[in-house]
Amino acid sequence: MSNPDPKDELVEHLPAMRAFALSLTRNSATADDMVQDTIVKAWTNIDKFQRGTNLRAWLFTILRNTYYSSRRKLKREVADVDGTFSEKLSVKPAHDGRLQLADFRVAFEQLPDEQREALILVGANGFSYEEAAEMCNVAVGTIKSRTNRGRARLSEELGLNEDEALELTDSSTMAVVSGSGRTSF
């Protein structure tokens, strides 16, 4: 007689697994979560189960390993009941970068083809002026000139001063993220 499909047998072991999880955790909600995690792990790895062996023992091993893994993880976590640590955390808003990148794309698209090409080769791809000149079949000075004019026009279009880098976040947001609370308007 052939062995039944282990997926069909999983449900039979749920009460025993819940009792075992409850004995480990002493908390019914945590025990239920562990049983659920165990079933998900068993289901996704059912191909690793060897038919004809003890499914219950395999499930209990997964449950036990899940319990001890969660215990190790808890040791590394910091309790922040009153929110002291989380109040100090801040993240730079993602929309700032997207807005700046959108402005950059618009300005970049307005450049003449030759300047865009030079900036992509030299600036984005890291080719030397000599390599870029050879690829474009022009003199090195021409590539240098196109690159310089392209950078200057981008700075002008983006409203950047000389020697000012393109910031993907405004100074007010950076002050909040850094925690200084100071802005330079």
Short mmCIF file of C-alpha atoms in Angstrom, two decimals:
data_model
loop_
_atom_site.label_atom_id
_atom_site.label_comp_id
_atom_site.label_asym_id
_atom_site.label_seq_id
_atom_site.Cartn_x
_atom_site.Cartn_y
_atom_site.Cartn_z
CA MET A 1 0.00 0.00 0.00
CA SER A 2 1.33 3.44 -0.86
CA ASN A 3 2.11 6.12 1.72
CA PRO A 4 -0.51 8.89 2.00
CA ASP A 5 0.34 12.42 0.94
CA PRO A 6 2.00 14.21 3.88
CA LYS A 7 0.07 17.40 3.07
CA ASP A 8 -3.15 15.54 3.87
CA GLU A 9 -1.75 14.42 7.25
CA LEU A 10 -0.70 17.88 8.48
CA VAL A 11 -4.11 18.68 9.96
CA GLU A 12 -4.10 15.52 12.08
CA HIS A 13 -1.08 16.78 14.04
CA LEU A 14 -2.34 20.30 14.79
CA PRO A 15 -3.73 19.56 18.32
CA ALA A 16 -0.52 17.84 19.43
CA MET A 17 1.61 20.60 17.90
CA ARG A 18 -0.44 23.28 19.66
CA ALA A 19 -0.06 21.47 23.00
CA PHE A 20 3.69 21.20 22.48
CA ALA A 21 3.95 24.87 21.48
CA LEU A 22 1.89 25.88 24.50
CA SER A 23 4.19 23.93 26.79
CA LEU A 24 7.19 25.75 25.30
CA THR A 25 5.79 29.28 25.24
CA ARG A 26 3.21 29.28 28.07
CA ASN A 27 1.21 31.74 25.95
CA SER A 28 -1.69 30.64 23.76
CA ALA A 29 -1.36 33.44 21.19
CA THR A 30 2.37 32.84 20.77
CA ALA A 31 1.78 29.08 20.60
CA ASP A 32 -0.80 29.55 17.84
CA ASP A 33 1.62 31.77 15.91
CA MET A 34 4.36 29.16 16.24
CA VAL A 35 2.09 26.38 15.02
CA GLN A 36 1.10 28.51 12.07
CA ASP A 37 4.76 29.28 11.27
CA THR A 38 5.56 25.58 11.54
CA ILE A 39 2.78 24.61 9.14
CA VAL A 40 3.91 27.26 6.64
CA LYS A 41 7.51 26.03 6.84
CA ALA A 42 6.43 22.40 6.53
CA TRP A 43 4.14 23.14 3.58
CA THR A 44 6.80 25.08 1.67
CA ASN A 45 9.43 22.42 2.38
CA ILE A 46 7.23 19.35 2.03
CA ASP A 47 9.46 18.14 -0.80
CA LYS A 48 12.25 17.68 1.79
CA PHE A 49 10.14 15.33 3.87
CA GLN A 50 11.01 11.69 3.24
CA ARG A 51 7.86 9.65 2.73
CA GLY A 52 7.65 6.66 4.99
CA THR A 53 9.34 8.45 7.89
CA ASN A 54 7.64 9.98 10.93
CA LEU A 55 5.79 13.13 9.85
CA ARG A 56 4.87 14.01 13.43
CA ALA A 57 8.53 13.95 14.52
CA TRP A 58 9.46 16.09 11.49
CA LEU A 59 6.79 18.66 12.38
CA PHE A 60 7.80 18.73 16.04
CA THR A 61 11.43 19.29 15.02
CA ILE A 62 10.40 22.24 12.86
CA LEU A 63 8.27 23.60 15.74
CA ARG A 64 11.10 23.21 18.23
CA ASN A 65 13.61 24.88 15.90
CA THR A 66 11.15 27.72 15.28
CA TYR A 67 10.78 28.23 19.03
CA TYR A 68 14.51 28.36 19.71
CA SER A 69 15.14 30.61 16.71
CA SER A 70 12.56 33.07 18.02
CA ARG A 71 14.18 32.94 21.48
CA ARG A 72 17.60 33.78 19.98
CA LYS A 73 16.02 36.63 18.01
CA LEU A 74 14.37 38.02 21.14
CA LYS A 75 17.75 38.19 22.90
CA ARG A 76 18.97 40.60 20.21
CA GLU A 77 15.91 42.84 20.36
CA VAL A 78 15.68 45.87 22.63
CA ALA A 79 12.48 46.50 24.54
CA ASP A 80 11.18 50.01 23.88
CA VAL A 81 7.90 50.04 25.78
CA ASP A 82 7.75 53.80 26.32
CA GLY A 83 9.06 54.66 22.83
CA THR A 84 12.30 56.31 23.99
CA PHE A 85 14.44 54.71 21.31
CA SER A 86 11.92 54.92 18.50
CA GLU A 87 11.44 58.68 19.08
CA LYS A 88 15.07 59.21 18.14
CA LEU A 89 14.78 57.32 14.88
CA SER A 90 14.16 59.19 11.68
CA VAL A 91 14.26 58.34 8.02
CA LYS A 92 14.79 60.63 5.11
CA PRO A 93 11.54 60.82 3.12
CA ALA A 94 11.71 58.88 -0.12
CA HIS A 95 9.73 61.50 -2.03
CA ASP A 96 12.57 64.05 -1.82
CA GLY A 97 14.89 61.90 -3.85
CA ARG A 98 12.20 61.07 -6.39
CA LEU A 99 11.35 64.74 -6.86
CA GLN A 100 14.99 65.75 -7.27
CA LEU A 101 15.57 62.88 -9.68
CA ALA A 102 12.53 63.93 -11.71
CA ASP A 103 13.91 67.49 -11.92
CA PHE A 104 17.28 66.10 -12.95
CA ARG A 105 15.73 63.96 -15.69
CA VAL A 106 13.86 66.94 -17.12
CA ALA A 107 17.02 69.07 -17.13
CA PHE A 108 19.11 66.21 -18.54
CA GLU A 109 16.65 65.64 -21.40
CA GLN A 110 16.94 69.31 -22.39
CA LEU A 111 20.67 68.98 -23.04
CA PRO A 112 21.85 68.61 -26.63
CA ASP A 113 22.52 65.00 -27.65
CA GLU A 114 26.30 65.51 -27.76
CA GLN A 115 26.42 66.85 -24.20
CA ARG A 116 24.18 64.07 -22.87
CA GLU A 117 26.34 61.50 -24.62
CA ALA A 118 29.55 62.98 -23.18
CA LEU A 119 28.10 63.13 -19.66
CA ILE A 120 26.87 59.54 -19.85
CA LEU A 121 30.20 58.22 -21.12
CA VAL A 122 32.47 60.24 -18.83
CA GLY A 123 30.25 60.92 -15.83
CA ALA A 124 27.96 57.92 -15.54
CA ASN A 125 30.04 55.13 -17.11
CA GLY A 126 33.42 56.33 -15.89
CA PHE A 127 35.25 56.31 -19.21
CA SER A 128 38.27 58.56 -19.50
CA TYR A 129 38.08 61.59 -21.79
CA GLU A 130 40.40 59.78 -24.19
CA GLU A 131 38.22 56.65 -24.29
CA ALA A 132 35.06 58.70 -24.77
CA ALA A 133 36.70 60.75 -27.53
CA GLU A 134 37.72 57.58 -29.33
CA MET A 135 34.20 56.12 -29.05
CA CYS A 136 32.63 59.32 -30.40
CA ASN A 137 35.32 59.74 -33.04
CA VAL A 138 36.13 63.32 -31.92
CA ALA A 139 39.08 65.08 -30.34
CA VAL A 140 39.68 64.80 -26.58
CA GLY A 141 39.18 68.55 -26.21
CA THR A 142 35.75 68.24 -27.80
CA ILE A 143 34.65 65.65 -25.22
CA LYS A 144 36.05 67.80 -22.40
CA SER A 145 34.18 70.82 -23.74
CA ARG A 146 30.90 68.93 -24.18
CA THR A 147 31.17 67.49 -20.68
CA ASN A 148 31.96 70.87 -19.14
CA ARG A 149 29.16 72.65 -21.01
CA GLY A 150 26.70 69.88 -20.12
CA ARG A 151 27.57 70.06 -16.42
CA ALA A 152 27.31 73.84 -16.45
CA ARG A 153 23.91 73.75 -18.12
CA LEU A 154 22.63 71.10 -15.70
CA SER A 155 23.79 73.22 -12.75
CA GLU A 156 22.04 76.23 -14.24
CA GLU A 157 18.80 74.34 -14.92
CA LEU A 158 18.79 72.82 -11.42
CA GLY A 159 19.63 76.14 -9.76
CA LEU A 160 22.91 74.93 -8.28
CA ASN A 161 25.67 77.36 -7.40
CA GLU A 162 29.25 76.73 -8.44
CA ASP A 163 30.84 73.91 -6.40
CA GLU A 164 27.42 72.95 -4.94
CA ALA A 165 26.51 69.27 -5.09
CA LEU A 166 23.05 68.06 -6.04
CA GLU A 167 21.35 67.21 -2.73
CA LEU A 168 18.49 64.80 -2.85
CA THR A 169 16.96 66.35 0.26
CA ASP A 170 16.33 69.94 1.27
CA SER A 171 18.13 71.48 4.27
CA SER A 172 15.02 71.49 6.48
CA THR A 173 14.49 67.77 6.04
CA MET A 174 18.18 67.05 6.58
CA ALA A 175 18.07 69.03 9.85
CA VAL A 176 15.18 66.92 11.09
CA VAL A 177 16.79 63.65 10.00
CA SER A 178 20.14 64.53 11.58
CA GLY A 179 18.40 65.54 14.78
CA SER A 180 19.95 68.99 14.93
CA GLY A 181 16.65 70.80 14.45
CA ARG A 182 18.49 73.72 12.85
CA THR A 183 17.77 74.86 9.36
CA SER A 184 19.57 77.38 7.25
CA PHE A 185 16.94 79.35 5.39
#
